[in-house]
Amino acid sequence: MIDKYNTKVSMFQCCKSPVVLKEVPVIKILNEIKTGGDNLDLLQKARQQGKGSCIYDKIKTQKLNTFSPNASFSRKRKASRIKNLTGLVYLDIDGCTEIDYQNPYIFATWLSLSATGRGVLIKIKGVTEDNFSSAYTSIAREIGLDVDPNCKDITRQVVISYDPEIYINHGSKAYHYKEVEPQDELNIPLTVSKKRKKEKCDLKGDKLFDNIRWDNIEDYDLKGEDFVIFDENQYFSKAYIPETIEEGKRNSTINSTIHQLKALNPELSPTDLYRLINILNSRCSPPLPYSEIEEVKRKLSEKLEENDQFEPLPNYRRRVIFAKGINKRDRQKIGAQVSGEIKVNTTLNKIQECLDDWDLYKGRVTNNKIAKAIGRSKKTVDKYSARFKLQKKIINENLRS
């Protein structure tokens, strides 16, 4: 494994301990996730018991070490004790383990403790303590990851999980954050990133690839509408040519990219695909030797001769899709509107669930208590307080009786 990016993070005894145990290089944490370390038996036991079980919860909160991926701390984990930012942002993907490993921004990703979600680390530049929250939203939105918006706490700690197949890319691109974007919670890339534009331009010198199809979003029937909003994220297929392919991932990246391009563009001939293989190899660092590239082409030729089916890989999740003719400005306007509606509905649902599950031992219902329980500000809860006035009154009257 190549040690190229080794910023230090704070490590803690467990979720319930805010005291810094020690500072360690992040690569040490990632290697421990790969092997399970001294806690392998506990990690496997928790995963076997399943999320929500008493044993799982006890192991997660009391037995397993944690680390703070976003910042390191002086003695204690709290905002006033931040010593340094790590230059990383941790994104939490809940309820889904599929991810596009070709995404050039992903530094590392691994399965969560429950194996039902993922943790993702992204290198970032331009982030400060003051803009961390907006940077979190911006980066998730730009790279198209559907993340938990409630997890953008700079002091967040993460359980050191177990994933022998952890993905690490020391050559990943750093995300450069600039405070120019509107604040919203919806992870929809509203513009074509400079990265994608550059990748497509690299092929424009060859007329053969002028009409190459990079995704299958247009296959979805919008029934004449300008856009469609899905209740849940929908999977589509997308292909792109990475800017850099590091050693150890060259064969897999070339093969998966060629597969996706052929699946999205059945009309591509063997000659077209061989040319694409050469383009991909030019992005490898270092490029594969001639003999290995010829072997890649030979295996592809066999698949083509056997008429193997190239099925698109569902690696691209979208909540909103737009008709082809919708311009950038309209997409931004629609995206902001949808984002606001989803944010409001999410908050209302959280307040409702909080009140429905209110335990009497918590005492009287107050907006402060609701805000703390759902991870929102009191100002936000105050805004919607009138909608739940009757339910709060009933709960509080029951407490007096």
Short mmCIF file of C-alpha atoms in Angstrom, two decimals:
data_model
loop_
_atom_site.label_atom_id
_atom_site.label_comp_id
_atom_site.label_asym_id
_atom_site.label_seq_id
_atom_site.Cartn_x
_atom_site.Cartn_y
_atom_site.Cartn_z
CA MET A 1 0.00 0.00 0.00
CA ILE A 2 1.37 3.44 -0.93
CA ASP A 3 1.47 5.89 1.99
CA LYS A 4 0.88 9.23 0.29
CA TYR A 5 -1.79 10.93 2.37
CA ASN A 6 -1.29 10.56 6.09
CA THR A 7 -2.94 13.38 8.01
CA LYS A 8 -3.49 12.67 11.70
CA VAL A 9 -6.87 12.18 13.36
CA SER A 10 -7.95 11.92 17.01
CA MET A 11 -8.87 8.49 18.35
CA PHE A 12 -11.25 7.76 21.25
CA GLN A 13 -11.99 4.84 23.55
CA CYS A 14 -15.63 4.57 22.44
CA CYS A 15 -18.69 6.60 21.41
CA LYS A 16 -19.42 7.59 25.00
CA SER A 17 -15.93 8.93 25.72
CA PRO A 18 -15.07 12.47 24.55
CA VAL A 19 -11.49 12.21 25.85
CA VAL A 20 -8.79 11.96 23.18
CA LEU A 21 -7.02 8.63 23.52
CA LYS A 22 -4.25 9.44 21.04
CA GLU A 23 -3.55 10.90 17.62
CA VAL A 24 -2.85 8.49 14.78
CA PRO A 25 -2.27 8.76 11.02
CA VAL A 26 -5.50 8.25 9.13
CA ILE A 27 -3.91 5.43 7.13
CA LYS A 28 -3.56 3.49 10.39
CA ILE A 29 -7.32 3.81 10.93
CA LEU A 30 -8.00 2.65 7.38
CA ASN A 31 -5.68 -0.33 7.76
CA GLU A 32 -7.44 -1.27 11.01
CA ILE A 33 -10.79 -1.13 9.19
CA LYS A 34 -9.33 -3.50 6.61
CA THR A 35 -8.12 -6.06 9.18
CA GLY A 36 -10.50 -5.54 12.10
CA GLY A 37 -7.50 -5.20 14.41
CA ASP A 38 -7.85 -6.37 18.01
CA ASN A 39 -11.62 -5.85 17.88
CA LEU A 40 -12.32 -8.22 14.98
CA ASP A 41 -14.37 -10.64 17.10
CA LEU A 42 -16.50 -7.82 18.52
CA LEU A 43 -17.00 -6.30 15.07
CA GLN A 44 -18.16 -9.60 13.61
CA LYS A 45 -20.44 -10.26 16.60
CA ALA A 46 -22.10 -6.85 16.27
CA ARG A 47 -22.62 -7.35 12.54
CA GLN A 48 -24.07 -10.81 13.14
CA GLN A 49 -26.54 -9.53 15.76
CA GLY A 50 -27.71 -6.74 13.47
CA LYS A 51 -28.48 -3.06 13.79
CA GLY A 52 -31.07 -2.32 16.46
CA SER A 53 -30.30 -5.27 18.72
CA CYS A 54 -29.22 -4.63 22.32
CA ILE A 55 -25.92 -6.44 21.80
CA TYR A 56 -25.18 -4.44 18.65
CA ASP A 57 -25.93 -1.14 20.40
CA LYS A 58 -23.80 -2.02 23.41
CA ILE A 59 -20.81 -3.07 21.32
CA LYS A 60 -21.11 0.00 19.10
CA THR A 61 -21.39 2.56 21.90
CA GLN A 62 -19.21 1.02 24.62
CA LYS A 63 -16.71 -1.44 23.15
CA LEU A 64 -15.36 -0.11 19.87
CA ASN A 65 -12.81 2.64 19.27
CA THR A 66 -13.85 5.71 17.31
CA PHE A 67 -12.02 8.46 15.43
CA SER A 68 -12.80 12.02 14.37
CA PRO A 69 -12.25 12.24 10.60
CA ASN A 70 -12.95 15.95 10.15
CA ALA A 71 -10.79 17.47 12.90
CA SER A 72 -8.26 16.65 15.61
CA PHE A 73 -8.78 17.85 19.18
CA SER A 74 -6.81 18.96 22.20
CA ARG A 75 -7.63 16.53 25.02
CA LYS A 76 -11.41 16.57 24.54
CA ARG A 77 -13.76 16.25 21.57
CA LYS A 78 -15.72 19.48 21.36
CA ALA A 79 -15.80 22.48 19.05
CA SER A 80 -13.89 24.77 21.40
CA ARG A 81 -11.03 22.24 21.57
CA ILE A 82 -10.43 21.83 17.84
CA LYS A 83 -6.70 21.77 17.21
CA ASN A 84 -6.53 21.23 13.45
CA LEU A 85 -8.79 20.37 10.56
CA THR A 86 -7.66 17.15 8.90
CA GLY A 87 -8.22 18.24 5.31
CA LEU A 88 -10.82 15.47 5.05
CA VAL A 89 -14.61 15.42 5.06
CA TYR A 90 -16.48 12.32 6.19
CA LEU A 91 -19.75 11.56 4.39
CA ASP A 92 -22.26 9.08 5.76
CA ILE A 93 -24.33 7.03 3.32
CA ASP A 94 -27.14 5.30 5.18
CA GLY A 95 -29.12 2.35 3.84
CA CYS A 96 -27.05 1.77 0.71
CA THR A 97 -23.72 0.07 0.07
CA GLU A 98 -23.45 0.61 -3.70
CA ILE A 99 -20.97 3.28 -4.79
CA ASP A 100 -19.15 4.34 -7.94
CA TYR A 101 -15.53 3.43 -7.27
CA GLN A 102 -14.48 5.32 -10.38
CA ASN A 103 -15.39 8.63 -8.75
CA PRO A 104 -12.03 10.46 -8.67
CA TYR A 105 -12.87 12.36 -5.45
CA ILE A 106 -13.23 9.29 -3.23
CA PHE A 107 -10.15 8.90 -1.03
CA ALA A 108 -11.55 5.97 0.96
CA THR A 109 -14.85 4.17 1.45
CA TRP A 110 -15.86 1.22 3.60
CA LEU A 111 -18.90 -0.61 4.96
CA SER A 112 -20.52 0.71 8.13
CA LEU A 113 -20.60 -1.42 11.27
CA SER A 114 -24.05 -2.75 10.35
CA ALA A 115 -22.90 -3.38 6.73
CA THR A 116 -26.05 -1.55 5.56
CA GLY A 117 -24.36 1.76 4.74
CA ARG A 118 -21.02 3.33 3.89
CA GLY A 119 -18.51 5.81 5.17
CA VAL A 120 -16.71 7.96 2.60
CA LEU A 121 -13.65 10.18 3.04
CA ILE A 122 -12.98 13.05 0.63
CA LYS A 123 -9.89 15.26 0.58
CA ILE A 124 -10.91 18.91 0.69
CA LYS A 125 -9.30 22.33 0.35
CA GLY A 126 -10.78 25.67 1.35
CA VAL A 127 -12.72 24.34 4.35
CA THR A 128 -12.74 26.18 7.70
CA GLU A 129 -14.53 25.72 11.00
CA ASP A 130 -17.02 28.41 9.94
CA ASN A 131 -17.88 27.02 6.50
CA PHE A 132 -17.67 23.29 7.26
CA SER A 133 -21.44 22.73 7.21
CA SER A 134 -21.92 24.35 3.81
CA ALA A 135 -18.79 22.65 2.46
CA TYR A 136 -20.25 19.28 3.50
CA THR A 137 -23.46 19.97 1.58
CA SER A 138 -21.56 21.32 -1.41
CA ILE A 139 -19.23 18.37 -1.82
CA ALA A 140 -21.98 15.75 -1.42
CA ARG A 141 -24.08 17.58 -3.99
CA GLU A 142 -21.26 18.04 -6.47
CA ILE A 143 -20.08 14.44 -6.55
CA GLY A 144 -23.61 13.04 -6.51
CA LEU A 145 -23.62 11.13 -3.21
CA ASP A 146 -26.88 10.79 -1.30
CA VAL A 147 -25.68 11.45 2.24
CA ASP A 148 -27.28 11.94 5.62
CA PRO A 149 -27.68 15.75 5.99
CA ASN A 150 -27.78 15.40 9.79
CA CYS A 151 -24.19 14.15 9.94
CA LYS A 152 -22.36 17.34 8.96
CA ASP A 153 -20.99 17.95 12.45
CA ILE A 154 -17.33 18.97 12.37
CA THR A 155 -16.80 17.23 15.73
CA ARG A 156 -18.39 13.98 14.55
CA GLN A 157 -16.80 10.72 15.68
CA VAL A 158 -17.03 7.52 13.66
CA VAL A 159 -16.88 3.93 14.85
CA ILE A 160 -13.85 2.09 13.46
CA SER A 161 -15.72 -0.51 11.45
CA TYR A 162 -14.59 -3.60 9.55
CA ASP A 163 -14.35 -4.04 5.80
CA PRO A 164 -11.66 -6.28 4.30
CA GLU A 165 -12.61 -4.83 0.88
CA ILE A 166 -12.11 -1.20 1.93
CA TYR A 167 -11.37 1.03 -1.07
CA ILE A 168 -8.43 3.46 -0.74
CA ASN A 169 -7.24 5.80 -3.49
CA HIS A 170 -4.20 7.85 -2.43
CA GLY A 171 -4.28 9.54 -5.82
CA SER A 172 -7.83 10.85 -5.39
CA LYS A 173 -8.57 14.45 -6.32
CA ALA A 174 -9.06 17.06 -3.60
CA TYR A 175 -12.35 18.94 -3.69
CA HIS A 176 -11.80 22.71 -3.78
CA TYR A 177 -14.60 24.42 -1.88
CA LYS A 178 -15.62 27.99 -2.66
CA GLU A 179 -18.37 29.77 -0.75
CA VAL A 180 -20.47 30.73 -3.73
CA GLU A 181 -23.24 28.13 -3.74
CA PRO A 182 -26.75 28.43 -2.27
CA GLN A 183 -27.36 26.40 0.88
CA ASP A 184 -29.59 23.41 0.39
CA GLU A 185 -29.89 19.83 1.48
CA LEU A 186 -30.56 18.10 -1.82
CA ASN A 187 -27.72 16.15 -3.37
CA ILE A 188 -28.39 16.89 -7.04
CA PRO A 189 -25.52 17.92 -9.30
CA LEU A 190 -27.15 20.88 -11.06
CA THR A 191 -24.21 21.57 -13.35
CA VAL A 192 -21.74 19.52 -15.33
CA SER A 193 -18.53 19.63 -13.29
CA LYS A 194 -15.32 20.89 -14.85
CA LYS A 195 -13.92 17.39 -14.43
CA ARG A 196 -16.64 15.89 -16.61
CA LYS A 197 -16.29 18.64 -19.22
CA LYS A 198 -12.58 18.03 -19.41
CA GLU A 199 -13.01 14.30 -19.78
CA LYS A 200 -15.45 14.69 -22.65
CA CYS A 201 -13.30 17.30 -24.36
CA ASP A 202 -10.40 14.86 -24.40
CA LEU A 203 -12.38 12.77 -26.91
CA LYS A 204 -13.74 15.56 -29.07
CA GLY A 205 -10.79 15.53 -31.41
CA ASP A 206 -12.11 12.26 -32.77
CA LYS A 207 -15.47 12.48 -34.55
CA LEU A 208 -16.11 8.86 -33.68
CA PHE A 209 -16.80 9.83 -30.08
CA ASP A 210 -18.71 13.07 -30.62
CA ASN A 211 -22.02 11.30 -30.00
CA ILE A 212 -20.90 8.87 -27.34
CA ARG A 213 -23.53 8.31 -24.65
CA TRP A 214 -22.24 8.75 -21.09
CA ASP A 215 -25.37 7.76 -19.16
CA ASN A 216 -28.84 6.28 -19.65
CA ILE A 217 -30.90 8.94 -17.91
CA GLU A 218 -32.57 9.87 -21.20
CA ASP A 219 -33.99 6.33 -21.40
CA TYR A 220 -36.43 7.27 -18.64
CA ASP A 221 -39.82 8.38 -19.98
CA LEU A 222 -40.60 11.78 -18.47
CA LYS A 223 -44.03 11.67 -20.17
CA GLY A 224 -43.59 15.18 -21.54
CA GLU A 225 -42.63 16.74 -18.20
CA ASP A 226 -39.63 19.03 -17.78
CA PHE A 227 -38.44 17.07 -14.77
CA VAL A 228 -39.37 14.16 -12.50
CA ILE A 229 -38.89 13.97 -8.73
CA PHE A 230 -38.58 10.47 -7.28
CA ASP A 231 -39.76 9.57 -3.79
CA GLU A 232 -36.48 7.70 -3.34
CA ASN A 233 -33.20 7.77 -5.21
CA GLN A 234 -33.30 5.86 -8.47
CA TYR A 235 -30.34 4.05 -10.00
CA PHE A 236 -29.05 4.95 -13.45
CA SER A 237 -25.83 4.03 -15.23
CA LYS A 238 -23.00 6.42 -15.95
CA ALA A 239 -19.54 6.16 -17.50
CA TYR A 240 -16.64 8.56 -17.42
CA ILE A 241 -12.91 8.47 -17.97
CA PRO A 242 -10.94 9.12 -14.76
CA GLU A 243 -8.28 11.79 -14.86
CA THR A 244 -5.78 9.50 -13.10
CA ILE A 245 -5.83 5.74 -12.56
CA GLU A 246 -3.35 4.67 -9.91
CA GLU A 247 -1.34 1.48 -9.78
CA GLY A 248 -3.33 -1.40 -8.35
CA LYS A 249 -6.59 -0.25 -9.94
CA ARG A 250 -5.54 -0.05 -13.59
CA ASN A 251 -6.93 -3.34 -14.88
CA SER A 252 -10.20 -3.15 -12.95
CA THR A 253 -10.84 0.48 -13.92
CA ILE A 254 -10.10 -0.08 -17.60
CA ASN A 255 -12.29 -3.19 -17.76
CA SER A 256 -15.23 -1.68 -15.86
CA THR A 257 -15.13 1.56 -17.90
CA ILE A 258 -15.02 -0.31 -21.20
CA HIS A 259 -17.89 -2.54 -20.05
CA GLN A 260 -20.01 0.50 -19.12
CA LEU A 261 -19.27 2.35 -22.36
CA LYS A 262 -20.12 -0.71 -24.46
CA ALA A 263 -23.32 -1.27 -22.46
CA LEU A 264 -24.39 2.35 -23.00
CA ASN A 265 -23.21 2.41 -26.62
CA PRO A 266 -23.86 -1.01 -28.24
CA GLU A 267 -22.86 0.38 -31.64
CA LEU A 268 -19.21 0.82 -30.57
CA SER A 269 -17.04 -1.49 -32.68
CA PRO A 270 -14.03 -3.47 -31.44
CA THR A 271 -11.77 -0.84 -33.02
CA ASP A 272 -13.61 1.91 -31.13
CA LEU A 273 -13.24 0.03 -27.86
CA TYR A 274 -9.54 -0.68 -28.43
CA ARG A 275 -8.99 3.02 -28.98
CA LEU A 276 -10.79 3.76 -25.72
CA ILE A 277 -8.61 1.21 -23.95
CA ASN A 278 -5.55 3.12 -25.17
CA ILE A 279 -7.04 6.40 -23.95
CA LEU A 280 -7.70 4.89 -20.53
CA ASN A 281 -4.19 3.46 -20.37
CA SER A 282 -2.79 6.93 -21.06
CA ARG A 283 -4.47 8.00 -17.79
CA CYS A 284 -2.80 5.19 -15.81
CA SER A 285 0.06 6.07 -13.51
CA PRO A 286 2.17 4.35 -14.67
CA PRO A 287 0.57 3.03 -17.88
CA LEU A 288 0.18 -0.71 -18.22
CA PRO A 289 2.88 -2.33 -20.37
CA TYR A 290 2.08 -3.23 -23.95
CA SER A 291 1.74 -6.95 -23.20
CA GLU A 292 -0.90 -6.36 -20.51
CA ILE A 293 -2.91 -3.97 -22.67
CA GLU A 294 -2.89 -6.52 -25.47
CA GLU A 295 -4.20 -9.10 -23.00
CA VAL A 296 -7.05 -6.75 -22.02
CA LYS A 297 -7.93 -6.36 -25.70
CA ARG A 298 -7.72 -10.10 -26.30
CA LYS A 299 -10.17 -10.87 -23.49
CA LEU A 300 -12.52 -8.16 -24.73
CA SER A 301 -12.34 -9.63 -28.23
CA GLU A 302 -13.34 -13.05 -26.87
CA LYS A 303 -16.38 -11.56 -25.13
CA LEU A 304 -17.42 -9.76 -28.30
CA GLU A 305 -17.02 -12.88 -30.42
CA GLU A 306 -19.12 -14.88 -27.96
CA ASN A 307 -21.81 -12.17 -28.12
CA ASP A 308 -21.69 -11.68 -24.36
CA GLN A 309 -24.30 -9.26 -23.09
CA PHE A 310 -22.98 -5.97 -21.74
CA GLU A 311 -25.53 -4.89 -19.13
CA PRO A 312 -25.24 -1.31 -17.80
CA LEU A 313 -23.94 -1.15 -14.23
CA PRO A 314 -26.34 0.80 -11.95
CA ASN A 315 -23.79 3.11 -10.33
CA TYR A 316 -25.46 6.54 -10.48
CA ARG A 317 -28.24 7.57 -8.10
CA ARG A 318 -30.59 10.48 -8.78
CA ARG A 319 -33.51 12.04 -6.90
CA VAL A 320 -34.43 14.42 -9.72
CA ILE A 321 -33.90 14.10 -13.47
CA PHE A 322 -34.47 16.75 -16.11
CA ALA A 323 -35.55 16.78 -19.73
CA LYS A 324 -32.71 17.32 -22.18
CA GLY A 325 -33.72 20.87 -23.12
CA ILE A 326 -33.84 22.29 -19.59
CA ASN A 327 -31.11 24.89 -19.23
CA LYS A 328 -28.72 25.37 -16.33
CA ARG A 329 -30.60 28.31 -14.79
CA ASP A 330 -33.94 26.49 -14.77
CA ARG A 331 -32.31 23.39 -13.29
CA GLN A 332 -30.88 25.47 -10.47
CA LYS A 333 -34.26 27.08 -9.82
CA ILE A 334 -36.08 23.75 -9.79
CA GLY A 335 -33.36 22.15 -7.68
CA ALA A 336 -33.57 24.89 -5.07
CA GLN A 337 -37.37 24.59 -4.93
CA VAL A 338 -37.30 20.80 -4.61
CA SER A 339 -34.54 21.03 -2.04
CA GLY A 340 -36.59 23.38 0.12
CA GLU A 341 -39.67 21.17 -0.05
CA ILE A 342 -37.72 18.04 0.87
CA LYS A 343 -35.99 19.83 3.73
CA VAL A 344 -39.30 21.09 5.16
CA ASN A 345 -40.99 17.68 4.84
CA THR A 346 -38.02 15.94 6.42
CA THR A 347 -38.11 18.30 9.39
CA LEU A 348 -41.88 17.95 9.82
CA ASN A 349 -41.63 14.16 9.71
CA LYS A 350 -38.85 14.19 12.30
CA ILE A 351 -40.90 16.38 14.65
CA GLN A 352 -43.94 14.14 14.19
CA GLU A 353 -41.93 10.98 14.86
CA CYS A 354 -40.37 12.59 17.92
CA LEU A 355 -43.78 13.45 19.38
CA ASP A 356 -45.29 10.07 18.46
CA ASP A 357 -42.49 8.30 20.31
CA TRP A 358 -42.28 10.75 23.21
CA ASP A 359 -41.31 8.97 26.41
CA LEU A 360 -42.88 10.32 29.55
CA TYR A 361 -39.59 10.16 31.42
CA LYS A 362 -38.36 12.98 29.17
CA GLY A 363 -40.78 15.28 30.97
CA ARG A 364 -42.71 18.13 29.40
CA VAL A 365 -42.50 18.64 25.67
CA THR A 366 -40.55 21.78 24.82
CA ASN A 367 -39.15 23.03 21.55
CA ASN A 368 -35.66 22.86 23.04
CA LYS A 369 -36.06 19.15 23.77
CA ILE A 370 -37.52 18.46 20.33
CA ALA A 371 -34.68 20.34 18.63
CA LYS A 372 -32.08 18.34 20.55
CA ALA A 373 -33.82 15.03 19.80
CA ILE A 374 -34.08 15.55 16.04
CA GLY A 375 -30.80 17.37 15.46
CA ARG A 376 -32.33 20.67 14.34
CA SER A 377 -32.00 24.18 15.74
CA LYS A 378 -34.62 25.51 18.15
CA LYS A 379 -35.32 28.29 15.65
CA THR A 380 -36.31 25.68 13.05
CA VAL A 381 -38.59 23.85 15.51
CA ASP A 382 -40.16 27.17 16.59
CA LYS A 383 -41.01 27.85 12.95
CA TYR A 384 -43.27 24.78 12.76
CA SER A 385 -44.40 24.72 16.38
CA ALA A 386 -47.97 25.82 15.68
CA ARG A 387 -48.63 22.71 13.58
CA PHE A 388 -48.01 20.47 16.59
CA LYS A 389 -49.53 22.67 19.28
CA LEU A 390 -52.45 20.32 20.04
CA GLN A 391 -50.32 17.16 20.21
CA LYS A 392 -47.82 18.82 22.54
CA LYS A 393 -50.67 20.03 24.74
CA ILE A 394 -52.12 16.50 25.01
CA ILE A 395 -48.74 15.00 25.96
CA ASN A 396 -48.10 17.65 28.61
CA GLU A 397 -51.61 17.27 30.07
CA ASN A 398 -51.05 13.52 30.41
CA LEU A 399 -47.90 14.24 32.37
CA ARG A 400 -49.89 16.25 34.92
CA SER A 401 -52.59 13.62 35.34
#
